[in-house]
mmCIF file of C-alpha atoms in Angstrom:
data_model
loop_
_atom_site.group_PDB
_atom_site.id
_atom_site.type_symbol
_atom_site.label_atom_id
_atom_site.label_comp_id
_atom_site.label_asym_id
_atom_site.label_seq_id
_atom_site.Cartn_x
_atom_site.Cartn_y
_atom_site.Cartn_z
ATOM 1 C CA LEU W 1 -66.991 47.240 59.500
ATOM 2 C CA SER W 2 -64.005 48.822 61.608
ATOM 3 C CA ASP W 3 -66.316 51.073 64.020
ATOM 4 C CA LEU W 4 -68.655 47.992 64.626
ATOM 5 C CA ILE W 5 -65.341 45.814 65.442
ATOM 6 C CA ARG W 6 -64.179 48.780 67.795
ATOM 7 C CA SER W 7 -67.599 49.408 69.667
ATOM 8 C CA GLY W 8 -67.255 45.629 71.201
ATOM 9 C CA ARG W 9 -71.196 45.049 70.910
ATOM 10 C CA VAL W 10 -70.874 42.981 67.458
ATOM 11 C CA PRO W 11 -69.603 39.420 68.007
ATOM 12 C CA MET W 12 -66.140 38.763 66.635
ATOM 13 C CA VAL W 13 -63.916 36.562 65.628
ATOM 14 C CA ARG W 14 -60.712 36.699 64.531
ATOM 15 C CA LEU W 15 -58.894 34.206 62.335
ATOM 16 C CA THR W 16 -54.946 33.902 63.418
ATOM 17 C CA GLU W 17 -54.148 30.144 61.946
ATOM 18 C CA VAL W 18 -53.107 29.401 58.625
ATOM 19 C CA PHE W 19 -53.412 26.716 56.775
ATOM 20 C CA ARG W 20 -51.725 27.093 53.699
ATOM 21 C CA GLN W 21 -48.205 26.618 55.061
ATOM 22 C CA ALA W 22 -46.861 24.374 57.703
ATOM 23 C CA ALA W 23 -46.989 26.884 60.727
ATOM 24 C CA GLN W 24 -42.890 26.350 60.989
ATOM 25 C CA SER W 25 -42.934 27.986 57.560
ATOM 26 C CA ALA W 26 -40.233 30.721 57.331
ATOM 27 C CA ILE W 27 -43.518 32.311 54.658
ATOM 28 C CA ILE W 28 -45.495 32.306 57.684
ATOM 29 C CA ARG W 29 -42.623 33.744 60.262
ATOM 30 C CA SER W 30 -42.188 36.623 57.685
ATOM 31 C CA ALA W 31 -45.352 37.094 56.931
ATOM 32 C CA HIS W 32 -46.147 37.723 60.720
ATOM 33 C CA GLN W 33 -43.206 40.002 61.152
ATOM 34 C CA VAL W 34 -44.560 42.181 58.425
ATOM 35 C CA ASN W 35 -47.676 42.209 59.795
ATOM 36 C CA GLN W 36 -46.288 43.649 63.389
ATOM 37 C CA GLY W 37 -43.968 46.065 61.168
ATOM 38 C CA LEU W 38 -40.735 44.378 61.481
ATOM 39 C CA LEU W 39 -38.070 43.297 59.267
ATOM 40 C CA PRO W 40 -38.038 39.462 58.282
ATOM 41 C CA GLU W 41 -35.211 37.451 59.700
ATOM 42 C CA LEU W 42 -33.457 36.822 55.722
ATOM 43 C CA ARG W 43 -31.531 34.138 56.171
ATOM 44 C CA ASN W 44 -30.481 31.532 53.535
ATOM 45 C CA GLY W 45 -30.660 27.986 53.867
ATOM 46 C CA ARG W 46 -31.049 24.721 52.248
ATOM 47 C CA ASP W 47 -33.528 24.301 54.737
ATOM 48 C CA GLN W 48 -35.503 27.392 54.477
ATOM 49 C CA ASP W 49 -38.666 27.430 51.924
ATOM 50 C CA VAL W 50 -37.875 31.573 51.010
ATOM 51 C CA PHE W 51 -34.856 33.069 50.461
ATOM 52 C CA PHE W 52 -33.672 36.733 49.707
ATOM 53 C CA LEU W 53 -31.454 37.952 47.409
ATOM 54 C CA ARG W 54 -30.663 41.426 47.138
ATOM 55 C CA ARG W 55 -30.502 43.207 43.998
ATOM 56 C CA LEU W 56 -29.811 47.416 44.546
ATOM 57 C CA ASP W 57 -30.075 47.796 40.670
ATOM 58 C CA PRO W 58 -33.767 47.792 39.081
ATOM 59 C CA GLN W 59 -32.396 46.443 35.970
ATOM 60 C CA ARG W 60 -30.668 43.799 37.581
ATOM 61 C CA ALA W 61 -33.502 42.431 40.401
ATOM 62 C CA GLU W 62 -35.521 42.141 36.852
ATOM 63 C CA GLU W 63 -32.616 40.189 34.767
ATOM 64 C CA THR W 64 -32.720 38.017 38.409
ATOM 65 C CA ILE W 65 -36.124 37.430 38.195
ATOM 66 C CA VAL W 66 -36.328 36.451 34.779
ATOM 67 C CA GLU W 67 -33.307 34.026 35.379
ATOM 68 C CA LEU W 68 -34.914 32.210 38.258
ATOM 69 C CA VAL W 69 -38.105 31.490 36.190
ATOM 70 C CA SER W 70 -36.707 30.629 33.253
ATOM 71 C CA ARG W 71 -33.551 28.345 34.758
ATOM 72 C CA ARG W 72 -32.909 28.454 38.461
ATOM 73 C CA LEU W 73 -36.264 27.235 40.059
ATOM 74 C CA PRO W 74 -36.737 24.209 37.030
ATOM 75 C CA GLU W 75 -33.415 23.278 36.932
ATOM 76 C CA ASN W 76 -32.240 23.704 40.875
ATOM 77 C CA MET W 77 -35.692 22.897 42.136
ATOM 78 C CA GLY W 78 -38.170 20.774 39.872
ATOM 79 C CA ILE W 79 -40.283 23.903 39.831
ATOM 80 C CA PRO W 80 -41.646 24.388 36.076
ATOM 81 C CA SER W 81 -41.876 27.979 34.777
ATOM 82 C CA HIS W 82 -45.732 27.495 33.922
ATOM 83 C CA GLN W 83 -45.924 26.933 38.319
ATOM 84 C CA ILE W 84 -44.110 30.237 38.964
ATOM 85 C CA GLN W 85 -45.768 33.190 40.043
ATOM 86 C CA VAL W 86 -43.860 36.832 39.973
ATOM 87 C CA LEU W 87 -45.608 39.215 42.350
ATOM 88 C CA SER W 88 -44.630 42.700 41.992
ATOM 89 C CA PRO W 89 -45.255 45.986 43.716
ATOM 90 C CA THR W 90 -46.045 47.784 40.547
ATOM 91 C CA ARG W 91 -46.943 47.560 37.124
ATOM 92 C CA LYS W 92 -44.392 50.483 36.154
ATOM 93 C CA TYR W 93 -40.789 50.503 35.859
ATOM 94 C CA ALA W 94 -38.149 48.017 35.571
ATOM 95 C CA GLY W 95 -39.002 45.328 37.661
ATOM 96 C CA GLY W 96 -42.880 46.081 37.194
ATOM 97 C CA THR W 97 -45.824 43.901 35.842
ATOM 98 C CA ALA W 98 -44.915 45.282 32.553
ATOM 99 C CA SER W 99 -41.474 45.229 32.406
ATOM 100 C CA LEU W 100 -41.002 42.188 33.712
ATOM 101 C CA ASN W 101 -44.036 40.262 31.821
ATOM 102 C CA GLY W 102 -42.361 41.569 28.209
ATOM 103 C CA ALA W 103 -38.872 39.437 29.733
ATOM 104 C CA ILE W 104 -40.440 36.561 31.099
ATOM 105 C CA GLN W 105 -42.422 35.833 27.663
ATOM 106 C CA ALA W 106 -38.890 36.191 25.387
ATOM 107 C CA ALA W 107 -37.728 33.869 27.716
ATOM 108 C CA VAL W 108 -39.696 31.163 28.621
ATOM 109 C CA ASN W 109 -42.098 31.174 25.464
ATOM 110 C CA PRO W 110 -40.162 32.781 23.251
ATOM 111 C CA PRO W 111 -41.527 33.187 19.113
ATOM 112 C CA ALA W 112 -41.097 30.116 17.152
ATOM 113 C CA GLU W 113 -42.420 28.859 13.548
ATOM 114 C CA GLY W 114 -45.458 27.514 13.628
ATOM 115 C CA LYS W 115 -46.748 29.109 16.983
ATOM 116 C CA GLY W 116 -49.307 31.722 16.982
ATOM 117 C CA GLU W 117 -49.222 35.053 17.563
ATOM 118 C CA ARG W 118 -51.170 38.226 18.254
ATOM 119 C CA LYS W 119 -50.799 41.802 18.839
ATOM 120 C CA PHE W 120 -53.068 43.955 20.951
ATOM 121 C CA GLY W 121 -51.870 47.339 22.105
ATOM 122 C CA PRO W 122 -48.363 47.013 23.914
ATOM 123 C CA TYR W 123 -49.207 43.291 24.317
ATOM 124 C CA THR W 124 -47.814 40.259 22.192
ATOM 125 C CA PHE W 125 -50.184 37.545 23.350
ATOM 126 C CA ARG W 126 -48.783 33.603 21.770
ATOM 127 C CA GLN W 127 -49.763 30.463 22.030
ATOM 128 C CA GLY W 128 -48.607 29.375 25.916
ATOM 129 C CA ASP W 129 -48.571 32.361 27.144
ATOM 130 C CA ARG W 130 -49.895 32.788 31.104
ATOM 131 C CA VAL W 131 -52.662 35.485 30.983
ATOM 132 C CA MET W 132 -55.024 36.815 33.430
ATOM 133 C CA GLN W 133 -58.660 38.309 33.023
ATOM 134 C CA VAL W 134 -59.076 42.105 34.626
ATOM 135 C CA LYS W 135 -62.613 42.768 34.327
ATOM 136 C CA ASN W 136 -65.792 40.516 35.430
ATOM 137 C CA ASN W 137 -67.288 39.051 31.957
ATOM 138 C CA TYR W 138 -70.843 37.536 33.133
ATOM 139 C CA ASP W 139 -71.495 36.948 29.524
ATOM 140 C CA VAL W 140 -69.172 35.440 28.154
ATOM 141 C CA MET W 141 -69.329 31.768 27.166
ATOM 142 C CA TRP W 142 -66.992 28.799 28.280
ATOM 143 C CA LYS W 143 -67.058 25.559 27.789
ATOM 144 C CA SER W 144 -65.246 22.284 29.518
ATOM 145 C CA ASN W 145 -62.187 21.105 28.030
ATOM 146 C CA HIS W 146 -63.813 17.882 27.445
ATOM 147 C CA GLY W 147 -67.331 19.710 25.727
ATOM 148 C CA LEU W 148 -69.989 17.967 28.384
ATOM 149 C CA GLU W 149 -70.132 21.160 30.329
ATOM 150 C CA MET W 150 -71.139 24.562 29.409
ATOM 151 C CA GLY W 151 -71.443 27.844 30.996
ATOM 152 C CA MET W 152 -70.940 31.937 31.796
ATOM 153 C CA GLY W 153 -68.864 33.812 33.278
ATOM 154 C CA ILE W 154 -64.992 34.515 33.832
ATOM 155 C CA PHE W 155 -63.881 36.933 36.130
ATOM 156 C CA ASN W 156 -61.468 39.694 37.020
ATOM 157 C CA GLY W 157 -58.362 37.281 38.429
ATOM 158 C CA ASP W 158 -58.666 34.254 36.495
ATOM 159 C CA ILE W 159 -55.244 33.160 35.317
ATOM 160 C CA GLY W 160 -55.300 30.830 32.175
ATOM 161 C CA HIS W 161 -53.089 29.662 29.516
ATOM 162 C CA ILE W 162 -53.694 30.647 25.950
ATOM 163 C CA VAL W 163 -54.025 26.851 23.930
ATOM 164 C CA GLU W 164 -54.617 28.399 20.381
ATOM 165 C CA ILE W 165 -54.459 31.725 18.320
ATOM 166 C CA ASP W 166 -56.245 31.831 14.980
ATOM 167 C CA ASN W 167 -55.329 35.016 13.124
ATOM 168 C CA ARG W 168 -57.640 33.506 10.403
ATOM 169 C CA ARG W 169 -60.921 33.009 12.535
ATOM 170 C CA GLU W 170 -59.248 36.376 14.926
ATOM 171 C CA LEU W 171 -60.139 34.292 18.155
ATOM 172 C CA ILE W 172 -57.780 33.467 20.912
ATOM 173 C CA THR W 173 -58.191 30.484 22.959
ATOM 174 C CA VAL W 174 -57.770 30.291 26.418
ATOM 175 C CA ASP W 175 -58.125 27.192 29.295
ATOM 176 C CA PHE W 176 -59.147 28.929 32.729
ATOM 177 C CA ASP W 177 -58.715 25.329 34.818
ATOM 178 C CA GLY W 178 -60.965 23.291 32.510
ATOM 179 C CA HIS W 179 -62.901 26.262 31.264
ATOM 180 C CA ILE W 180 -62.653 27.021 27.448
ATOM 181 C CA VAL W 181 -63.130 30.690 26.420
ATOM 182 C CA GLU W 182 -63.004 32.164 22.995
ATOM 183 C CA TYR W 183 -61.681 35.716 22.795
ATOM 184 C CA SER W 184 -62.538 38.096 19.811
ATOM 185 C CA PRO W 185 -60.955 40.827 18.923
ATOM 186 C CA ASP W 186 -63.399 42.913 20.635
ATOM 187 C CA MET W 187 -63.185 41.151 24.213
ATOM 188 C CA LEU W 188 -58.520 41.206 24.488
ATOM 189 C CA ALA W 189 -59.232 44.346 26.716
ATOM 190 C CA GLU W 190 -60.213 42.060 29.349
ATOM 191 C CA LEU W 191 -57.232 39.748 29.191
ATOM 192 C CA GLU W 192 -53.639 40.608 30.531
ATOM 193 C CA PRO W 193 -50.040 38.560 30.236
ATOM 194 C CA ALA W 194 -49.829 37.137 33.946
ATOM 195 C CA TYR W 195 -46.081 35.678 34.088
ATOM 196 C CA ALA W 196 -45.985 38.471 36.508
ATOM 197 C CA VAL W 197 -49.116 40.238 38.647
ATOM 198 C CA THR W 198 -48.990 43.279 41.118
ATOM 199 C CA VAL W 199 -49.516 41.780 44.714
ATOM 200 C CA HIS W 200 -52.657 43.805 44.766
ATOM 201 C CA LYS W 201 -53.816 41.919 41.952
#
């Protein structure tokens, strides 16, 4: 594709206008600066829709992220924890998604009596957890949350939340924006915690 574009022989349109945020958004300005190889302006202020917190120690950075998700953003900005998505450049180490998911889960969805749990590999899935489908599955059946529609397929990157864990029947029920899917034990390799996801994902 890049060869065709550079040839100049194929008509091309370059999209440059962003519609997700207002044009004056610091998120947009920062993104454009990063794309140009420039360090974004890291000025914090009440009028900003992006702010910068510097933590030199990875463990301290992780603690700050957990505090932001579980307490500071919900209390100070009115953003519920379940609406906050943490992005990390890596899966490993302190500050990676594996460590962050466990720490955020412990803070925002701790174990409680009557709350279903199921251990699978390195994960402990818990009722109320945010999860992500990590493999295309065209054969899985879903039904709508009101039960009037049915369909097939949940896809890599779809994010939902666990609404029930039935250990007697060995099923985990996940709601993907109104598409309800029951996961049997052989399907759990397709599911991962999603409080924190990689930038790539």
